[in-house]
XYZ file of C-alpha atoms in Angstrom:
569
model
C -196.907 -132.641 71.281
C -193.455 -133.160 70.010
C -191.483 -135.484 72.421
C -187.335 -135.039 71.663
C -185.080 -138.255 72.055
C -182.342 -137.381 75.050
C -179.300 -139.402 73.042
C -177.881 -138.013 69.469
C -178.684 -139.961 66.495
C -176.757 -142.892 65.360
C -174.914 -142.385 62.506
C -175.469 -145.363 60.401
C -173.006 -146.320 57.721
C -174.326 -147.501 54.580
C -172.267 -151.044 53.245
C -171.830 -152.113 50.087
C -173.362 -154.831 49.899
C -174.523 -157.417 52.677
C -172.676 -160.160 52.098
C -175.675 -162.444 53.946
C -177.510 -161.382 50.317
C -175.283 -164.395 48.645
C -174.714 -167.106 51.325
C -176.914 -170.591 51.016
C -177.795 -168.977 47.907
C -180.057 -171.646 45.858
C -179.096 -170.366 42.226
C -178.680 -173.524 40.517
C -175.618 -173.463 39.186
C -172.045 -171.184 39.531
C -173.362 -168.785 36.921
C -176.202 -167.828 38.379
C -174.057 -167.181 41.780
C -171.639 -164.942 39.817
C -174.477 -162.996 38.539
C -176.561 -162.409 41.362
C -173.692 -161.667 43.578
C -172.543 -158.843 40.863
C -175.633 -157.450 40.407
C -176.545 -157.096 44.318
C -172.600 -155.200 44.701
C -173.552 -152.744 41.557
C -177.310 -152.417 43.122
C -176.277 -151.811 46.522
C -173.550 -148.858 44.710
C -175.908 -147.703 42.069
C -178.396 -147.051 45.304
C -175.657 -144.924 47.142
C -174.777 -143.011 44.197
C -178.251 -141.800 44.304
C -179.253 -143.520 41.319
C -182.476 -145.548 43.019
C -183.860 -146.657 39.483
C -180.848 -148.306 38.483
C -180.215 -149.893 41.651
C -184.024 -150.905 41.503
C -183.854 -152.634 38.496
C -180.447 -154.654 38.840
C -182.621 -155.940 42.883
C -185.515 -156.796 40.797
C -183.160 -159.076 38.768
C -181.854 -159.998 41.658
C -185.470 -161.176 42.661
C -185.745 -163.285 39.963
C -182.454 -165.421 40.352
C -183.491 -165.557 44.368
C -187.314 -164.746 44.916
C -186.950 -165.542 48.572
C -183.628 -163.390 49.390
C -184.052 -161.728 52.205
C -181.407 -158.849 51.646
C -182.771 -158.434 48.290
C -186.603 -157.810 49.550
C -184.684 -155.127 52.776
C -183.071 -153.455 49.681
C -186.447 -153.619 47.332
C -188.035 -151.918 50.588
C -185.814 -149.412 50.714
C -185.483 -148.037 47.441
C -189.462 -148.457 46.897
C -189.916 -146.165 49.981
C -187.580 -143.525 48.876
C -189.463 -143.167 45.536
C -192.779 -142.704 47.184
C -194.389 -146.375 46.253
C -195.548 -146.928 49.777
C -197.359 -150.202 48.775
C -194.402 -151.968 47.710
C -192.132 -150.771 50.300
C -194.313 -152.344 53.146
C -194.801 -155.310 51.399
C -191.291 -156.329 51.027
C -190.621 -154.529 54.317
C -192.830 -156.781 55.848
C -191.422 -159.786 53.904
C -187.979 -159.593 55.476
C -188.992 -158.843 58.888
C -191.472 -161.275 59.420
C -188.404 -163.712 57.596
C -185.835 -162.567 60.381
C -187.690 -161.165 63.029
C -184.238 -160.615 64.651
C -182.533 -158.242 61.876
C -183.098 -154.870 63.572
C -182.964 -153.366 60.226
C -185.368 -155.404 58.897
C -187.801 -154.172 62.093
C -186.791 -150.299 61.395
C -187.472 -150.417 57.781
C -190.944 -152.087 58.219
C -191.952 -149.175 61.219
C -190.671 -146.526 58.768
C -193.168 -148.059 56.042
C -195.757 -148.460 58.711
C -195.436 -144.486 59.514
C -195.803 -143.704 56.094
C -198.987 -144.970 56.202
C -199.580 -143.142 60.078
C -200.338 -146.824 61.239
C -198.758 -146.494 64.517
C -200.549 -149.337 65.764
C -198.427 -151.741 64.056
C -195.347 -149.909 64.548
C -195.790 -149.768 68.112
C -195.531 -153.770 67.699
C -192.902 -153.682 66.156
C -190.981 -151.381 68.651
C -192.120 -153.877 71.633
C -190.346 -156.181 70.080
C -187.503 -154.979 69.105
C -187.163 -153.778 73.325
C -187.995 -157.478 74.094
C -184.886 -158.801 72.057
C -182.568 -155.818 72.697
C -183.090 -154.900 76.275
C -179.948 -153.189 76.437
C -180.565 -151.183 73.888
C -182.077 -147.524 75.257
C -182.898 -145.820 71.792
C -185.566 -148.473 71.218
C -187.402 -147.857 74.673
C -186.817 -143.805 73.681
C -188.400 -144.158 70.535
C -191.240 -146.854 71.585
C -192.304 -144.141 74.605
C -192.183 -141.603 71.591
C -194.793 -144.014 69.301
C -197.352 -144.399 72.601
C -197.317 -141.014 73.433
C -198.281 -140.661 69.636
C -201.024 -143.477 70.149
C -202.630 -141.562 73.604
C -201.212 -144.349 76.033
C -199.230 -141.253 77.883
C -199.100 -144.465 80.995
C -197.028 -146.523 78.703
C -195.339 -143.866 77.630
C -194.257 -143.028 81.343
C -193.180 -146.332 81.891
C -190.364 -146.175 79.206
C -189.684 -143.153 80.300
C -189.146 -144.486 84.408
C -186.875 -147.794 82.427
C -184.912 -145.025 81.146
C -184.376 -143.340 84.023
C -183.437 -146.243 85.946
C -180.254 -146.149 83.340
C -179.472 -142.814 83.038
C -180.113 -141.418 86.478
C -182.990 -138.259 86.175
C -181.596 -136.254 82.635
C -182.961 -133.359 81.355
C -184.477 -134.820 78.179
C -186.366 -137.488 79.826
C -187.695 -134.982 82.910
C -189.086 -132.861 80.036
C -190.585 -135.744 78.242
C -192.283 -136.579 81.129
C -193.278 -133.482 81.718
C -195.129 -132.796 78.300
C -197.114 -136.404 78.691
C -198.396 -135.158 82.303
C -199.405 -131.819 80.485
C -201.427 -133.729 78.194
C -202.926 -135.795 81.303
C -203.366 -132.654 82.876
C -201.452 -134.018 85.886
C -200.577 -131.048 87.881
C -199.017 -132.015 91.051
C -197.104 -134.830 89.048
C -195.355 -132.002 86.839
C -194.420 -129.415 89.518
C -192.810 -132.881 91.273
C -191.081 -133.902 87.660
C -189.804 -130.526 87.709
C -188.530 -130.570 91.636
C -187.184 -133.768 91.258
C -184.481 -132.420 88.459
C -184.114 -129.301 90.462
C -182.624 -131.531 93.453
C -180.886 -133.469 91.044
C -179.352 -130.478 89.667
C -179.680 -128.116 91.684
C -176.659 -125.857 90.850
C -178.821 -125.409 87.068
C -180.337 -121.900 86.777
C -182.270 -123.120 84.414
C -184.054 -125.850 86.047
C -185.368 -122.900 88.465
C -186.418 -120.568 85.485
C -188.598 -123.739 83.896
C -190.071 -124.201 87.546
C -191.167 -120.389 87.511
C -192.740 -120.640 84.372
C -194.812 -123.336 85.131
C -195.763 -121.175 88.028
C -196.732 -118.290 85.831
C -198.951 -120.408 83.623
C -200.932 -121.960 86.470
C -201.358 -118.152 88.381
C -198.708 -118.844 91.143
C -197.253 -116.095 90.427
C -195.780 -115.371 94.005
C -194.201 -118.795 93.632
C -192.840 -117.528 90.167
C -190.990 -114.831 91.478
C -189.418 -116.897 94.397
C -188.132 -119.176 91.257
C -187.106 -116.067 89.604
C -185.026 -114.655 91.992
C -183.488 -118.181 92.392
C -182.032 -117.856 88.928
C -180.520 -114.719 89.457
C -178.757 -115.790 92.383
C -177.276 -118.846 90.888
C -176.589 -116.968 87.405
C -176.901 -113.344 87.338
C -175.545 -112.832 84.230
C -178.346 -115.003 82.612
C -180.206 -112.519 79.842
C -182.867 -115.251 79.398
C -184.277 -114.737 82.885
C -184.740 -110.735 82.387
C -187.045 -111.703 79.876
C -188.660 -114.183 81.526
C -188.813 -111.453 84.463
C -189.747 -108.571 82.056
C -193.165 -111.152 80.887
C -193.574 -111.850 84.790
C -193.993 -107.897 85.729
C -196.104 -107.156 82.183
C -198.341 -109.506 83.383
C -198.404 -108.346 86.734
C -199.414 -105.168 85.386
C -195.839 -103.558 86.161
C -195.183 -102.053 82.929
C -192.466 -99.989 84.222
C -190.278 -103.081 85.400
C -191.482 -105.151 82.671
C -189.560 -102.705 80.246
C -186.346 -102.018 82.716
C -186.113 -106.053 82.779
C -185.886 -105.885 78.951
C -183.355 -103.319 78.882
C -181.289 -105.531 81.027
C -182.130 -108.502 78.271
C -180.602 -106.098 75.591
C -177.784 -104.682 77.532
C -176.433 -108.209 77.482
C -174.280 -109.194 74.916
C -174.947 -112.840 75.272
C -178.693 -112.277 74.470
C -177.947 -113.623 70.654
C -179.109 -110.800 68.238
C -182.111 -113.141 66.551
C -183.475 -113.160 69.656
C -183.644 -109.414 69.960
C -184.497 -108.243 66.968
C -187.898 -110.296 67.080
C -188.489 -108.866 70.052
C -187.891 -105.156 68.968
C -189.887 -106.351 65.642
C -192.819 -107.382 67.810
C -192.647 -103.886 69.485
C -192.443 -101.984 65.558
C -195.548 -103.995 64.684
C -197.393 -101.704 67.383
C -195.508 -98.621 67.493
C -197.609 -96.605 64.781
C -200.782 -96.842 66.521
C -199.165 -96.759 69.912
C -196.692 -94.152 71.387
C -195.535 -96.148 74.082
C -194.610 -99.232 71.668
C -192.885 -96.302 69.629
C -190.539 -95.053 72.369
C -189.454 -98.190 74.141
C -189.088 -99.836 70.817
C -186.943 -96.918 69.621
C -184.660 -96.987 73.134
C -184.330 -101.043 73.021
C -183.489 -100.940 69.100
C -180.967 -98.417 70.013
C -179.329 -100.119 72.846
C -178.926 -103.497 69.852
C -177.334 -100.904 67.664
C -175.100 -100.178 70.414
C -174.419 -103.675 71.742
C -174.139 -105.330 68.262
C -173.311 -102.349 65.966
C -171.773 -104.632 63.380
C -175.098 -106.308 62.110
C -177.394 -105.046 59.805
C -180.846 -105.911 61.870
C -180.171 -103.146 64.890
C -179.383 -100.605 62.023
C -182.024 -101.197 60.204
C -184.786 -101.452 63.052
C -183.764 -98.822 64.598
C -183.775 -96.970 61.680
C -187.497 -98.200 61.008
C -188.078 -96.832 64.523
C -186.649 -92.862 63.194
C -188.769 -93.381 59.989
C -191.771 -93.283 62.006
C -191.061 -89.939 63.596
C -190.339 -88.473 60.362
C -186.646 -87.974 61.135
C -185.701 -88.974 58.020
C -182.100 -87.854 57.535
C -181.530 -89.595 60.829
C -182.882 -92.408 59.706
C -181.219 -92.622 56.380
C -177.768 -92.922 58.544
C -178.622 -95.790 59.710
C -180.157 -97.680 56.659
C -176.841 -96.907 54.848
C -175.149 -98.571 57.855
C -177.528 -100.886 57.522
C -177.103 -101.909 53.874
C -173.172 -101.810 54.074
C -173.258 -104.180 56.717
C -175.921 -106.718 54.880
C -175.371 -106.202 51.268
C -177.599 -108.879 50.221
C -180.884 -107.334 52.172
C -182.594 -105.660 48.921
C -185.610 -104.711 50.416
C -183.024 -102.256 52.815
C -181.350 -100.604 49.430
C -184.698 -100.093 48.348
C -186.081 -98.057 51.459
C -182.506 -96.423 51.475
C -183.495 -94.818 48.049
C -186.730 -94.158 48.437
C -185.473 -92.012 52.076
C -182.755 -90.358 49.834
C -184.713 -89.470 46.857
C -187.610 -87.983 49.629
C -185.574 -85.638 51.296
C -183.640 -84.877 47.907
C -180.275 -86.468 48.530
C -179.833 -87.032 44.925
C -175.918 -87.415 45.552
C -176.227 -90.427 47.884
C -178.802 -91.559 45.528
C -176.990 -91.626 42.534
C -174.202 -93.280 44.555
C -175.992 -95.897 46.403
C -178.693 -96.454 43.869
C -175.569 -97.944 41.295
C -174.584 -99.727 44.486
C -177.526 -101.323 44.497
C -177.834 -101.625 40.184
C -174.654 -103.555 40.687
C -175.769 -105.970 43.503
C -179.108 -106.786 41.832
C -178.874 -105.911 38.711
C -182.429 -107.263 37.957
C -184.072 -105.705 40.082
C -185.885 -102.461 37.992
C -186.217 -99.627 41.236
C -182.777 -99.112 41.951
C -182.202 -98.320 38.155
C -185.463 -95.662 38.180
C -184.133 -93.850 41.120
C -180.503 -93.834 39.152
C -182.827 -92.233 36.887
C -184.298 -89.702 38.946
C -181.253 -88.789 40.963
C -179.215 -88.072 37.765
C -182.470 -86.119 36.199
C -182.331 -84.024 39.385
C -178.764 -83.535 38.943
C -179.117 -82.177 34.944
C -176.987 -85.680 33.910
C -179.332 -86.321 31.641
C -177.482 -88.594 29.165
C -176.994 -90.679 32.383
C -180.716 -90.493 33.393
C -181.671 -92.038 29.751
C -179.566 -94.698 29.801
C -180.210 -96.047 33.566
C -183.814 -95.641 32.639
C -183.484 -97.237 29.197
C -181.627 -100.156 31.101
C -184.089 -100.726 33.822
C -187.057 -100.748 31.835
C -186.065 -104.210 30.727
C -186.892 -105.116 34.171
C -190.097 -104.325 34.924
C -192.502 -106.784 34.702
C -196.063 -106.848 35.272
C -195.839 -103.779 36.969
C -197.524 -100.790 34.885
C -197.476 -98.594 37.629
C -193.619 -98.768 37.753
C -193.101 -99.087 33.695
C -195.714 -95.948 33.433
C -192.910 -94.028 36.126
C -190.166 -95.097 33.529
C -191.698 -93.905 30.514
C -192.676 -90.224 32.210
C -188.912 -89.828 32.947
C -187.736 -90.868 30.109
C -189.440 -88.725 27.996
C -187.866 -85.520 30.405
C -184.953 -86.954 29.985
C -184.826 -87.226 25.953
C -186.321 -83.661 26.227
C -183.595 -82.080 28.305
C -181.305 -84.051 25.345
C -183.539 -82.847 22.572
C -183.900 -86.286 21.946
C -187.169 -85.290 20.923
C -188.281 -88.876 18.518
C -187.401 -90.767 21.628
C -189.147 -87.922 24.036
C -192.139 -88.533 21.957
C -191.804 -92.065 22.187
C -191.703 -92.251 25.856
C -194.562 -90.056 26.502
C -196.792 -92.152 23.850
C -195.670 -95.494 25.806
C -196.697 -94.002 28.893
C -200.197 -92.757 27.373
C -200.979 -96.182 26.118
C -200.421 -97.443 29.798
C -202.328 -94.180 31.262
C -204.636 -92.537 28.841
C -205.722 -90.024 31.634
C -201.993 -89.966 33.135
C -202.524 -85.556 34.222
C -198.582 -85.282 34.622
C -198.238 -86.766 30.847
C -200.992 -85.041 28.803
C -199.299 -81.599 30.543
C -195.831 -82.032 29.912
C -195.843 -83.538 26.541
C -198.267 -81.111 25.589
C -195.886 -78.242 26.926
C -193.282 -79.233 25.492
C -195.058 -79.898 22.163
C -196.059 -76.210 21.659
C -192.600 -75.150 22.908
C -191.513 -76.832 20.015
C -194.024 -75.863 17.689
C -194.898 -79.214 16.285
C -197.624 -81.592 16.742
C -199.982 -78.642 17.902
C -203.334 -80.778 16.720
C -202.197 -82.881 19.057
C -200.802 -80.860 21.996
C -204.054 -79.150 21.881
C -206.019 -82.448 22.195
C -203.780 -83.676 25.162
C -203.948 -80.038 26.981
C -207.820 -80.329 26.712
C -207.769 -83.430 27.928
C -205.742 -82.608 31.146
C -208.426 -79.468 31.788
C -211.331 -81.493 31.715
C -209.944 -83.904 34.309
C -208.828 -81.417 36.666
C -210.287 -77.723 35.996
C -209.079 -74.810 37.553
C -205.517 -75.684 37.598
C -203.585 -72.670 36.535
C -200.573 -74.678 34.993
C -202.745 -76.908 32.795
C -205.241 -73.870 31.884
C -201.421 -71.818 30.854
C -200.267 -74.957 28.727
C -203.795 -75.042 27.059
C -203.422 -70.916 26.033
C -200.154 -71.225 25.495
C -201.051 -73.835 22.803
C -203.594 -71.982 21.468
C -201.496 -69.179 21.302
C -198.785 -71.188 19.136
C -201.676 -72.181 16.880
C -202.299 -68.480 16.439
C -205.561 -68.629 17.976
C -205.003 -65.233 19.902
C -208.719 -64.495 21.158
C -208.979 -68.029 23.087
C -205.853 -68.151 24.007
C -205.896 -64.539 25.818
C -208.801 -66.368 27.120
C -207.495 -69.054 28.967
C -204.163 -67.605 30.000
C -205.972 -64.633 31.400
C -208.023 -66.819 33.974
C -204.879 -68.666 34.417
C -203.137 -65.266 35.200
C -205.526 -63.996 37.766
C -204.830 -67.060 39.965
C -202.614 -66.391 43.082
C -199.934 -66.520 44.224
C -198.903 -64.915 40.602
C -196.701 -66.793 38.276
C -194.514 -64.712 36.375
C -194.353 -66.850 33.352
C -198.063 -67.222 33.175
C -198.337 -63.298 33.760
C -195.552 -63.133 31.081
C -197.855 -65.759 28.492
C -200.901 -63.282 28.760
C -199.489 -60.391 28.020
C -197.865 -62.263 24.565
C -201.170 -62.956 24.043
C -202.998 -59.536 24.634
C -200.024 -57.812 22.170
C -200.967 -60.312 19.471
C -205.044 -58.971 20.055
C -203.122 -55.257 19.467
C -204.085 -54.729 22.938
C -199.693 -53.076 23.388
C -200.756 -51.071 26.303
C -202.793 -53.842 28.016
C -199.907 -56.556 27.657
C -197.333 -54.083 28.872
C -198.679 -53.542 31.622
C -199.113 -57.895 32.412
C -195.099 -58.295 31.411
C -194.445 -55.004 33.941
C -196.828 -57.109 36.517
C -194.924 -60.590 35.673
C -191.539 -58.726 36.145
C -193.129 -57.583 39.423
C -193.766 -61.289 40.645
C -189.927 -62.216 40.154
C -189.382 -62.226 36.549
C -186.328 -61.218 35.514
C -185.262 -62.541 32.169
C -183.631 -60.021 29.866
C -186.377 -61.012 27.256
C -189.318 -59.809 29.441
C -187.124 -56.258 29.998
C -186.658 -55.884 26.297
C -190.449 -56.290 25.799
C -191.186 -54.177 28.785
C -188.851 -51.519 27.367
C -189.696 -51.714 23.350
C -193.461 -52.622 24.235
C -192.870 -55.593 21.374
C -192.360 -59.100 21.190
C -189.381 -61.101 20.374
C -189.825 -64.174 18.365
């Protein structure tokens, strides 16, 4: 229960130095006045600088010159709480306020070292004191009904609460007080009469109505409730606060339909602040995968905030969210752009911006946006791998290298990510015939995925299209077969291997089965008949190059080999 003080705060302004600290001093001689008194000014300002352990050592010598000064124990207190020694603070706490039981500040210092040690008990003493000898003063009876209602003794409580009002007149702050101790008492009729009597004190406040209707809600009244409601809107009908309290009334009612239109209502309204909104439509995202109806009145109220507050990044974005789950993805990427320009510093936004853009192959918005993004967090690793991928897809591969060369600085703890670097990068060197650093890259990625199928393929590929490292081409191609046989492509890299080792037989092998797969791949067609001529089967591989030309190749190499029924090497 967290009872709220109906005044603001005092703002309390710090002196100097009390000058109390070095009247009736008993020092024993002028010297010792003149350095106490300097010592308690360059305390007190070493304490307001911040600089407690200075200003605690110049009070403790202080302490020495005066044991029994008073000021000097309030300021001991004060610093001794504010470092955390609890122990000390209440004993010199309690040292000046049981010396002036008058000296308010004295009293406030020793309940604030009483709370530290949750001994409300005293510090509701102290408080009953402090109303006996300042009667006048209200924010004492405030915050000694705040310390019984923290004790249980909700009657007490009430009491200070009925002195108050006898002050103020009936206020808000102290109706609502009230109102939370009867809760705990479970005093029903008492709290529908608490909140009557500020409604006829008030009774021009919409509000007043709207906290009356709730309470109505809560206890099943719900006729009642909707009496209350309808109040509101007469009074205020431009209130968005009460279409959502109506849109709850009808949901639980069972009245989905008008539960939702209420909402719209909510949202149509400008003053509705956007927070307020956006957890709401968040609430309905939460649910709208595993239920459509979540999905389509999330979608129309997220739409209606993009409309009503189009210049803030939250309706773009959850709206957005709302598109991704139907799969509308270039719709949805509209609005995460607007999203991100609108909220620059939202990373997690650039990041499902790129990963939309690099899904439905934008790679022109994701090169753009991606060194948007490079720029704005530049150590952050994904935006660099998708500046990667988007200028890979876009043959600018001196560009690819370097963003992915940059952003593998980044990455951290994350071999999944650093394994997704070093595949691309070695493409990238490739396409460069870069082919040390190629190597490199594909090495780094094997030693963070041994069994990596994309890796032991491509680097083995590329290997034998090179004609180097064949020993170990042929062990990575082998490798990728065993994990995953039957797969044309890796059974084609494997011949074509073989067939770069000159090991015609197996390789005619291989590329055969690979060959016979469907739907035909000219270039695979194309390998096994280069293999069949080097058996001296010329008739045989003819007739695979005329079948590969057949299946859509049409390189002037194959029709040279088709027409001179010989290779060219």
């Amino acid at each position: 229960m967290l009872l709220v003080s109906c005044r603001a705060k005092k703002q309390v302004k710090e002196e100097q130095h009390d000058p109390k600290a070095i009247q009736g001093l008993n020092t024993g001689g002028s010297l010792n006045y003149v350095r106490f008194a300097g010592m308690y000014v360059d305390g007190c300002t070493q304490r307001m600088k911040g600089n407690l352990n200075e200003a605690l050592q110049l009070f403790n010598e202080c302490a020495k010159i005066d044991p029994a000064s008073l000021p000097v124990k309030y300021e001991l207190g004060t610093i001794y709480k504010l470092l955390g020694a609890n122990d000390k603070a209440l004993e010199n706490a309690r040292a000046c306020a049981q010396g002036d039981p008058k000296n308010e500040w004295y009293q406030l210092l020793l309940i604030d070292c009483y709370h530290g040690f949750k001994q409300f008990g005293q510090s509701v003493k102290v408080y009953e004191s402090l109303v006996k000898n300042y009667p006048g003063r209200t924010e004492f009876k405030e915050d000694l009904a705040i310390e019984y209602a923290l004790l249980g003794q909700y009657d007490k409580a009430l009491k200070q609460y009925e002195e108050l009002e006898k002050q103020y007149g009936i206020n808000e702050q102290i109706s609502l007080n009230k109102i939370k101790l009867l809760k705990e008492q479970k005093k029903s009729p008492e709290i529908e009469k608490e909140y009557k009597r500020l409604i006829e004190a008030n009774p021009g406040e919409a509000q007043y109505y709207g906290y009356l209707a709730e309470y109505y809600q809560e206890n099943g009244r719900q006729q009642e409730a909707k009496a209350m409601f309808d109040k509101v809107l007469s009074i205020d009908p431009g209130n968005p606060t009460i279409h959502l309290a109506l849109s709850n009334y009808y949901r639980e009612n069972k009245d989905d339909q008008k539960a939702f239109e209420e909402m719209k209502l909510a949202f149509l309204n400008p003053d509705l602040d956007i927070d307020t909104k956006y957890k709401i439509g968040l609430s309905f995202y939460e649910y709208a995968r595993e239920n459509e109806l979540y999905q389509q009145q999330g979608k129309q109220l997220s739409k209606i905030l993009v409309d009503v507050h189009p210049s803030t990044g939250e309706a773009h974005s959850l709206y957005a969210n709302f598109l991704l789950n139907e799969r509308k993805l270039t719709e949805a990427i509209v609005y995460y752009t607007n999203a991100v320009h609108l909220d620059k510093s939202s990373y997690n936004l650039w990041e499902q911006l790129l990963y939309m853009e690099n899904e439905v192959a934008q790679y022109d918005s994701l090169v753009k946006h991606s060194a948007e993004a490079m720029d704005l967090f530049p150590s952050q690793p994904i935006p660099y791998f998708f500046n990667g991928v988007g200028n890979y897809q876009l043959r600018n591969f001196k560009k690819s290298a370097q963003s992915l060369t940059d952003g593998l600085e980044f990455v951290v703890n994350n071999k999944s990510l650093m394994l997704d670097f070093c595949k691309l990068l070695g493409d990238a060197h490739y396409q460069l015939k870069e082919y040390d650093k190629s190597d490199k890259a594909y090495e780094d990625a094997l030693k963070i995925d041994a069994d990596n199928l994309y890796v032991l393929n491509n680097y083995s590929y590329y290997l034998s299209l090179r004609k180097q490292k064949l020993e170990r081409a042929e062990k990575l191609s082998k490798r990728a077969n065993e994990l995953k046989p039957g797969n044309r492509n890796y059974m084609d890299t494997y011949g074509w291997i073989l067939y770069q080792m000159e090991r015609y037989n197996e390789a005619a092998d291989w590329l055969g089965r690979a060959a016979a797969t469907t739907p035909p791949s000219p270039v695979i067609i194309e390998h096994y008949g280069d293999a069949l001529f080097k058996q001296g089967k010329t008739e045989e591989a003819v007739k695979q190059w005329q079948k590969a030309k057949d299946a859509g190749g049409n390189t002037e190499l194959l029709t040279k080999k088709i027409r001179d029924k010989k290779i060219y090497e």
